[in-house]
């Protein structure tokens, strides 16, 4: 599979007559489901952590059953793709255990290793993490993916395929380096969506100037006010917006931000669609094989 396939998928989205409606559904669904304590949702705001979160889901579920894995599995994955240091991975695992998304116990075969097991809280989070993608895709493609929302065995497959498809997105992302202003910062994606939501970006009458106080974003997404301010300053330097009043009380949204945001979300939806399609095909083949055996 090449990046050209993903590029073609992105073009299909861009030409869809109901794209704006789907973008609005994605934004609202994502933000409504966000909570500071949600491990996977929080991690999805930064590329490095997003990949590790997907890998955790793929490792933690196998054909509808919960299974255990080790921290070394994640560290090996991170090393292979040069996305995070072993200490960074260890820190993320500790957060997941502390917040109740993973449990850890000593391995009986190797006392040096902790076996990590996803909890029910983790599984619910994995399900909820699919909704901001399933809902707009079902809107665009006539409920083609409704069956996946209730299929427990699909979670790991979707995650595994998403990891593969995600790697194909880098050539597309490199064409728009301004994307990383938001995607490579903690809570960056969430703040980007909040900007779009506040400005009614994908409606018939978008607002050019909005008020989005930094302290409210800080509270909503669990990051410092200084972090939020630096993010907006970086976006202003990149020519995406203009800050007219301190603290985010008056922000002018430039057309370049609208385009960058659209490209970012469309790329995410295209990745999800390809992962859902591959999962649906595999589930269909498995069901067909089962019927042939009967």
Coordinates of C-alpha atoms in Angstrom, one line a residue, residues 48-293:
X48 CA 4.1 10.6 19.1
X49 CA 1.7 9.8 21.9
X50 CA -1.1 9.1 19.4
X51 CA 0.9 6.4 17.8
X52 CA 1.8 4.8 21.2
X53 CA -1.9 5.0 22.2
X54 CA -2.9 3.2 19.0
X55 CA -0.2 0.6 19.6
X56 CA -1.5 0.1 23.2
X57 CA -5.0 -0.6 21.9
X58 CA -3.8 -3.0 19.3
X59 CA -1.7 -4.9 21.8
X60 CA -4.4 -4.9 24.5
X61 CA -7.2 -6.6 22.5
X62 CA -7.1 -9.7 20.4
X63 CA -10.2 -10.9 18.6
X64 CA -12.6 -9.5 21.1
X65 CA -10.7 -10.6 24.2
X66 CA -8.5 -8.6 26.6
X67 CA -4.9 -9.7 26.8
X68 CA -1.7 -8.6 28.6
X69 CA 1.5 -7.1 27.2
X70 CA 4.6 -5.6 28.6
X71 CA 6.2 -2.1 28.6
X72 CA 9.0 -3.6 26.5
X73 CA 6.5 -4.2 23.6
X74 CA 5.7 -0.5 23.5
X75 CA 9.4 0.6 24.0
X76 CA 10.5 -1.7 21.1
X77 CA 7.8 -0.2 18.9
X78 CA 8.8 3.4 19.8
X79 CA 12.5 2.5 19.2
X80 CA 11.8 0.9 15.8
X81 CA 10.0 4.0 14.5
X82 CA 12.2 6.5 16.5
X83 CA 9.2 8.2 18.0
X84 CA 9.9 8.2 21.7
X85 CA 12.6 7.3 24.2
X86 CA 12.2 4.3 26.6
X87 CA 11.8 6.8 29.5
X88 CA 9.1 8.6 27.7
X89 CA 7.2 5.4 27.0
X90 CA 7.7 4.4 30.7
X91 CA 6.2 7.7 31.8
X92 CA 3.1 7.2 29.5
X93 CA 2.6 3.7 30.9
X94 CA 2.8 5.1 34.5
X95 CA 0.2 7.7 33.6
X96 CA -2.1 5.0 32.2
X97 CA -1.7 2.9 35.4
X98 CA -2.2 5.8 37.7
X99 CA -5.4 7.0 35.9
X100 CA -6.9 3.4 35.9
X101 CA -6.6 2.6 32.2
X102 CA -4.0 -0.2 32.7
X103 CA -3.2 -2.6 35.5
X104 CA 0.2 -4.0 36.1
X105 CA 1.4 -7.2 37.8
X106 CA 4.6 -9.1 37.9
X107 CA 5.1 -11.7 35.2
X108 CA 5.4 -15.3 36.5
X109 CA 7.9 -16.2 33.9
X110 CA 10.1 -13.0 34.3
X111 CA 9.9 -11.1 37.6
X112 CA 11.6 -8.1 36.0
X113 CA 8.6 -7.5 33.8
X114 CA 5.2 -6.1 34.6
X115 CA 2.3 -7.5 32.6
X116 CA 0.0 -4.7 31.6
X117 CA -3.7 -5.3 31.1
X118 CA -6.3 -2.9 29.8
X119 CA -9.2 -2.2 32.2
X120 CA -12.9 -1.8 31.4
X121 CA -12.2 2.0 31.6
X122 CA -9.6 1.6 28.9
X123 CA -12.0 -0.4 26.7
X124 CA -14.8 2.2 27.0
X125 CA -12.3 4.9 26.1
X126 CA -11.2 3.0 23.0
X127 CA -14.9 2.7 22.0
X128 CA -15.5 6.4 22.6
X129 CA -12.4 7.3 20.7
X130 CA -13.9 5.8 17.5
X131 CA -17.1 7.9 17.6
X132 CA -15.6 11.2 16.3
X133 CA -14.6 9.3 13.2
X134 CA -17.4 6.8 12.8
X135 CA -20.2 9.5 13.0
X136 CA -18.9 11.7 10.2
X137 CA -17.9 8.7 8.0
X138 CA -21.4 7.2 8.4
X139 CA -22.8 10.6 7.4
X140 CA -20.7 10.7 4.3
X141 CA -21.0 7.1 3.2
X142 CA -24.5 6.1 4.2
X143 CA -23.9 4.4 7.5
X144 CA -21.3 2.1 5.9
X145 CA -19.5 1.6 9.2
X146 CA -22.4 1.3 11.7
X147 CA -21.6 -2.4 12.3
X148 CA -18.1 -1.5 13.6
X149 CA -19.3 0.6 16.5
X150 CA -20.7 -2.5 18.3
X151 CA -18.0 -5.0 17.3
X152 CA -15.6 -5.5 20.1
X153 CA -13.2 -7.6 17.9
X154 CA -12.8 -4.6 15.6
X155 CA -11.0 -2.3 18.0
X156 CA -7.6 -3.9 17.7
X157 CA -7.8 -4.4 14.0
X158 CA -8.8 -0.8 13.4
X159 CA -5.9 0.4 15.6
X160 CA -3.4 -1.9 13.8
X161 CA -4.5 -0.8 10.4
X162 CA -4.6 2.9 11.5
X163 CA -0.9 2.6 12.5
X164 CA 0.0 1.3 9.1
X165 CA -2.1 3.9 7.2
X166 CA -0.8 6.7 9.5
X167 CA 2.7 6.1 8.3
X168 CA 1.5 6.8 4.7
X169 CA 0.3 10.3 5.7
X170 CA 3.7 11.7 6.3
X171 CA 4.3 12.8 2.6
X172 CA 0.9 14.6 2.7
X173 CA 1.7 16.3 6.0
X174 CA 5.1 17.4 4.8
X175 CA 3.4 19.4 2.1
X176 CA 1.8 21.5 4.8
X177 CA 4.4 22.0 7.6
X178 CA 2.1 24.4 9.4
X179 CA 0.1 21.4 10.6
X180 CA 2.6 20.7 13.2
X181 CA 1.9 24.0 14.9
X182 CA -1.1 22.2 16.4
X183 CA -0.5 18.5 16.0
X184 CA 2.9 18.3 17.7
X185 CA 1.8 20.1 20.9
X186 CA -0.1 18.8 23.9
X187 CA -3.8 19.5 23.5
X188 CA -2.9 21.2 20.1
X189 CA -5.5 19.2 18.1
X190 CA -8.2 19.9 20.7
X191 CA -7.4 23.6 20.7
X192 CA -7.5 23.7 16.9
X193 CA -11.0 22.1 17.0
X194 CA -12.1 24.6 19.6
X195 CA -11.0 27.5 17.4
X196 CA -13.0 26.0 14.5
X197 CA -16.0 25.4 16.7
X198 CA -15.9 28.9 18.2
X199 CA -15.7 30.5 14.7
X200 CA -18.4 28.3 13.1
X201 CA -15.7 27.6 10.5
X202 CA -17.6 25.1 8.4
X203 CA -21.0 26.9 8.3
X204 CA -22.4 29.3 5.8
X205 CA -21.5 32.3 8.0
X206 CA -18.1 31.8 9.7
X207 CA -16.8 34.3 12.2
X208 CA -13.6 36.1 11.4
X209 CA -12.9 37.4 14.9
X210 CA -13.6 35.3 18.0
X211 CA -13.0 35.5 21.7
X212 CA -11.3 32.4 23.2
X213 CA -9.6 33.2 26.5
X214 CA -6.5 31.3 27.1
X215 CA -7.4 30.5 30.7
X216 CA -10.5 28.7 29.6
X217 CA -8.6 26.6 27.1
X218 CA -6.1 25.8 29.8
X219 CA -8.8 24.6 32.2
X220 CA -10.7 22.7 29.5
X221 CA -7.7 20.7 28.2
X222 CA -5.4 20.3 31.2
X223 CA -2.4 22.4 30.0
X224 CA -0.9 25.5 31.4
X225 CA -2.0 29.0 30.3
X226 CA 1.6 29.6 29.2
X227 CA 1.5 26.5 27.0
X228 CA -1.7 27.8 25.3
X229 CA -0.2 31.3 24.8
X230 CA 2.9 29.8 23.2
X231 CA 0.8 27.7 20.9
X232 CA -1.2 30.8 19.7
X233 CA 2.0 32.8 19.3
X234 CA 3.4 30.0 17.1
X235 CA 0.2 30.0 15.0
X236 CA 0.5 33.8 14.6
X237 CA 4.1 33.5 13.5
X238 CA 3.0 30.8 11.0
X239 CA 0.5 33.3 9.5
X240 CA -2.6 31.3 10.7
X241 CA -4.2 33.9 12.9
X242 CA -3.7 37.3 14.5
X243 CA -3.9 38.1 18.3
X244 CA -5.5 41.5 18.7
X245 CA -6.0 41.4 22.5
X246 CA -4.1 39.8 25.4
X247 CA -5.1 36.5 26.8
X248 CA -7.0 35.5 23.6
X249 CA -9.9 37.9 24.1
X250 CA -9.8 38.9 20.4
X251 CA -8.4 36.6 17.8
X252 CA -8.6 37.0 14.0
X253 CA -8.9 33.7 12.1
X254 CA -7.1 33.9 8.8
X255 CA -8.1 31.9 5.7
X256 CA -4.8 30.0 5.9
X257 CA -5.9 28.5 9.2
X258 CA -9.2 27.4 7.7
X259 CA -7.4 25.5 4.9
X260 CA -4.7 24.0 7.2
X261 CA -7.4 22.8 9.6
X262 CA -9.5 21.3 6.8
X263 CA -6.5 19.5 5.4
X264 CA -5.6 18.1 8.9
X265 CA -9.1 16.8 9.7
X266 CA -9.6 15.4 6.2
X267 CA -6.3 13.5 6.5
X268 CA -7.4 12.1 9.8
X269 CA -10.8 11.0 8.5
X270 CA -9.2 9.5 5.4
X271 CA -6.8 7.5 7.7
X272 CA -9.8 6.3 9.7
X273 CA -11.8 5.3 6.6
X274 CA -9.0 3.2 5.2
X275 CA -8.6 1.5 8.6
X276 CA -12.3 0.9 8.9
X277 CA -12.4 -0.5 5.3
X278 CA -9.6 -2.9 5.9
X279 CA -11.2 -4.0 9.2
X280 CA -14.5 -4.6 7.5
X281 CA -12.9 -6.6 4.8
X282 CA -11.1 -8.8 7.3
X283 CA -14.2 -9.3 9.5
X284 CA -16.2 -10.3 6.4
X285 CA -13.5 -12.8 5.3
X286 CA -13.5 -14.3 8.8
X287 CA -17.2 -14.6 8.9
X288 CA -17.2 -16.2 5.4
X289 CA -14.6 -18.7 6.4
X290 CA -16.6 -19.6 9.5
X291 CA -19.7 -20.2 7.4
X292 CA -17.7 -22.4 5.0
X293 CA -16.5 -24.6 7.9

